[in-house]
Short mmCIF file of C-alpha atoms in Angstrom, two decimals:
data_model
loop_
_atom_site.label_atom_id
_atom_site.label_comp_id
_atom_site.label_asym_id
_atom_site.label_seq_id
_atom_site.Cartn_x
_atom_site.Cartn_y
_atom_site.Cartn_z
CA UNK Y 436 59.45 -50.54 -64.50
CA UNK Y 437 61.88 -51.75 -61.84
CA UNK Y 438 63.88 -48.52 -62.17
CA UNK Y 439 60.72 -46.52 -61.51
CA UNK Y 440 60.02 -48.65 -58.44
CA UNK Y 441 63.50 -48.03 -57.07
CA UNK Y 442 64.09 -44.54 -58.44
CA UNK Y 443 62.08 -41.35 -58.48
CA UNK Y 444 58.88 -41.52 -56.48
CA UNK Y 445 57.21 -39.10 -58.88
CA UNK Y 446 58.12 -41.26 -61.88
CA UNK Y 447 56.90 -44.41 -60.13
CA UNK Y 448 53.65 -42.59 -59.30
CA UNK Y 449 53.26 -41.60 -62.96
CA UNK Y 450 53.96 -45.15 -64.12
CA UNK Y 451 51.36 -46.51 -61.69
CA UNK Y 452 48.85 -43.94 -62.96
CA UNK Y 453 49.56 -44.94 -66.57
CA UNK Y 454 49.01 -48.61 -65.67
CA UNK Y 455 45.80 -47.79 -63.81
CA UNK Y 456 44.32 -45.72 -66.64
CA UNK Y 457 45.81 -47.56 -69.63
CA UNK Y 458 47.78 -44.53 -70.80
CA UNK Y 459 50.57 -45.31 -73.30
CA UNK Y 460 50.06 -49.04 -72.92
CA UNK Y 461 47.64 -51.68 -71.75
CA UNK Y 462 45.62 -51.07 -68.63
CA UNK Y 463 46.89 -53.19 -65.75
CA UNK Y 464 45.00 -52.44 -62.54
CA UNK Y 465 46.82 -55.20 -60.64
CA UNK Y 466 50.21 -53.71 -61.51
CA UNK Y 467 48.98 -50.21 -60.64
CA UNK Y 468 47.66 -51.48 -57.31
CA UNK Y 469 50.97 -53.18 -56.59
CA UNK Y 470 52.93 -50.03 -57.37
CA UNK Y 471 50.64 -47.69 -55.40
CA UNK Y 472 50.61 -50.09 -52.43
CA UNK Y 473 54.42 -50.32 -52.53
CA UNK Y 474 54.77 -46.53 -52.62
CA UNK Y 475 52.17 -46.17 -49.87
CA UNK Y 476 53.98 -48.71 -47.71
CA UNK Y 477 57.14 -46.65 -48.17
CA UNK Y 478 55.30 -43.63 -46.74
CA UNK Y 479 54.34 -41.63 -49.83
CA UNK Y 480 51.09 -39.77 -49.18
CA UNK Y 481 49.97 -39.42 -52.80
CA UNK Y 482 50.08 -43.18 -53.27
CA UNK Y 483 48.37 -43.80 -49.92
CA UNK Y 484 45.53 -41.56 -51.07
CA UNK Y 485 45.16 -43.52 -54.29
CA UNK Y 486 45.01 -46.75 -52.27
CA UNK Y 487 42.18 -45.33 -50.15
CA UNK Y 488 40.38 -43.90 -53.20
CA UNK Y 489 40.29 -47.27 -54.93
CA UNK Y 490 39.55 -49.29 -51.78
CA UNK Y 491 42.87 -51.16 -51.79
CA UNK Y 492 43.51 -49.93 -48.26
CA UNK Y 493 40.81 -49.06 -45.73
CA UNK Y 494 40.42 -47.91 -42.15
CA UNK Y 495 37.49 -50.26 -41.66
CA UNK Y 496 36.19 -53.17 -43.80
CA UNK Y 497 32.83 -51.41 -44.27
CA UNK Y 498 34.61 -48.58 -46.13
CA UNK Y 499 35.74 -50.82 -48.99
CA UNK Y 500 32.49 -50.39 -50.93
CA UNK Y 501 31.50 -46.90 -49.78
CA UNK Y 502 32.75 -44.50 -52.47
CA UNK Y 503 31.89 -41.40 -50.43
CA UNK Y 504 34.03 -42.54 -47.50
CA UNK Y 505 36.85 -43.71 -49.80
CA UNK Y 506 36.93 -40.29 -51.52
CA UNK Y 507 36.93 -38.41 -48.21
CA UNK Y 508 39.73 -40.52 -46.76
CA UNK Y 509 41.75 -40.06 -49.96
CA UNK Y 510 41.32 -36.27 -49.77
CA UNK Y 511 42.31 -36.20 -46.09
CA UNK Y 512 45.37 -38.28 -46.93
CA UNK Y 513 46.34 -35.90 -49.76
CA UNK Y 514 45.89 -32.93 -47.39
CA UNK Y 515 48.45 -34.52 -45.07
CA UNK Y 516 50.76 -35.09 -48.02
CA UNK Y 517 50.30 -31.49 -49.21
CA UNK Y 518 51.33 -30.27 -45.75
CA UNK Y 519 54.57 -32.20 -46.28
CA UNK Y 520 55.04 -30.83 -49.83
CA UNK Y 521 54.36 -34.17 -51.55
CA UNK Y 522 53.87 -33.25 -55.24
CA UNK Y 523 51.45 -36.10 -56.14
CA UNK Y 524 49.32 -35.23 -53.09
CA UNK Y 525 49.24 -31.54 -54.00
CA UNK Y 526 48.34 -32.46 -57.58
CA UNK Y 527 45.52 -34.85 -56.60
CA UNK Y 528 44.12 -32.43 -54.01
CA UNK Y 529 44.43 -29.49 -56.42
CA UNK Y 530 42.53 -31.40 -59.11
CA UNK Y 531 39.94 -32.42 -56.54
CA UNK Y 532 39.29 -28.76 -55.70
CA UNK Y 533 39.44 -27.65 -59.33
CA UNK Y 534 36.83 -30.15 -60.52
CA UNK Y 535 34.90 -30.93 -57.32
CA UNK Y 536 36.17 -34.49 -57.03
CA UNK Y 537 36.82 -36.84 -54.11
CA UNK Y 538 34.46 -35.12 -51.68
CA UNK Y 539 35.98 -31.65 -52.24
CA UNK Y 540 33.85 -28.68 -53.27
CA UNK Y 541 34.87 -26.79 -56.41
CA UNK Y 542 37.27 -24.12 -55.19
CA UNK Y 543 39.64 -22.90 -57.88
CA UNK Y 544 41.29 -20.46 -55.49
CA UNK Y 545 42.38 -23.42 -53.34
CA UNK Y 546 43.21 -25.55 -56.37
CA UNK Y 547 45.66 -23.29 -58.15
CA UNK Y 548 48.26 -22.80 -55.37
CA UNK Y 549 48.37 -26.57 -54.77
CA UNK Y 550 48.85 -27.26 -58.46
CA UNK Y 551 51.47 -24.52 -58.83
CA UNK Y 552 53.49 -25.90 -55.90
CA UNK Y 553 53.41 -29.40 -57.39
CA UNK Y 554 54.40 -27.96 -60.78
CA UNK Y 555 57.31 -26.11 -59.14
CA UNK Y 556 58.58 -29.56 -58.12
CA UNK Y 557 58.54 -30.50 -61.83
CA UNK Y 558 55.66 -32.96 -61.48
CA UNK Y 559 54.59 -33.16 -65.13
CA UNK Y 560 50.83 -33.71 -64.62
CA UNK Y 561 50.72 -30.66 -62.34
CA UNK Y 562 52.65 -28.60 -64.88
CA UNK Y 563 50.08 -29.53 -67.53
CA UNK Y 564 47.17 -28.77 -65.17
CA UNK Y 565 48.64 -25.35 -64.29
CA UNK Y 566 49.10 -24.60 -67.99
CA UNK Y 567 45.42 -25.44 -68.54
CA UNK Y 568 44.46 -23.17 -65.63
CA UNK Y 569 46.51 -20.29 -67.02
CA UNK Y 570 45.16 -20.90 -70.54
CA UNK Y 571 41.53 -20.87 -69.37
CA UNK Y 572 41.80 -18.25 -66.64
CA UNK Y 573 41.20 -20.60 -63.71
CA UNK Y 574 40.86 -18.65 -60.45
CA UNK Y 575 41.32 -15.37 -62.35
CA UNK Y 576 44.85 -16.32 -63.43
CA UNK Y 577 45.01 -16.00 -67.22
CA UNK Y 578 48.70 -16.04 -68.13
CA UNK Y 579 49.09 -16.96 -71.78
CA UNK Y 580 52.84 -16.24 -71.73
CA UNK Y 581 53.43 -19.06 -69.24
CA UNK Y 582 51.27 -21.68 -70.98
CA UNK Y 583 53.72 -22.65 -73.73
CA UNK Y 584 56.70 -22.78 -71.36
CA UNK Y 585 54.86 -25.08 -68.95
CA UNK Y 586 53.78 -27.46 -71.71
CA UNK Y 587 57.29 -27.42 -73.16
CA UNK Y 588 58.88 -28.18 -69.80
CA UNK Y 589 56.41 -30.97 -68.98
CA UNK Y 590 56.69 -32.69 -72.38
CA UNK Y 591 60.00 -34.54 -71.88
CA UNK Y 592 58.74 -36.12 -68.67
#
């Protein structure tokens, strides 16, 4: 875990997500919070967005328990990160548009380019999400030939 904290931001982000959700090990929200807060403090937009989404960081104390405001602030934060080509931000914002999450309307035409750009940076969750989009024809992009390659490339991560 320490190597993820000091190494690749994308790997640390993935490790924090696994801790938060209980993927591949026990769920540890406190550890996830610590990792996201650390990444956010180091200036990484994707992690800052997660901190706002879960109420670990707020603009105003009244926002801590208002899910609508937390989601909107998270999305705005990920938009800033996407402008700076932050892969976790592009992934979170792309998923938000794909599924209508975090105060974003469903807009698959906005979602796919964000996810593709994050996948081009070899961010494994984005690679998997793009493969799903291509498999299911998200935003009119049905590309079966690319599906297997994306899954194969994302698997070792």
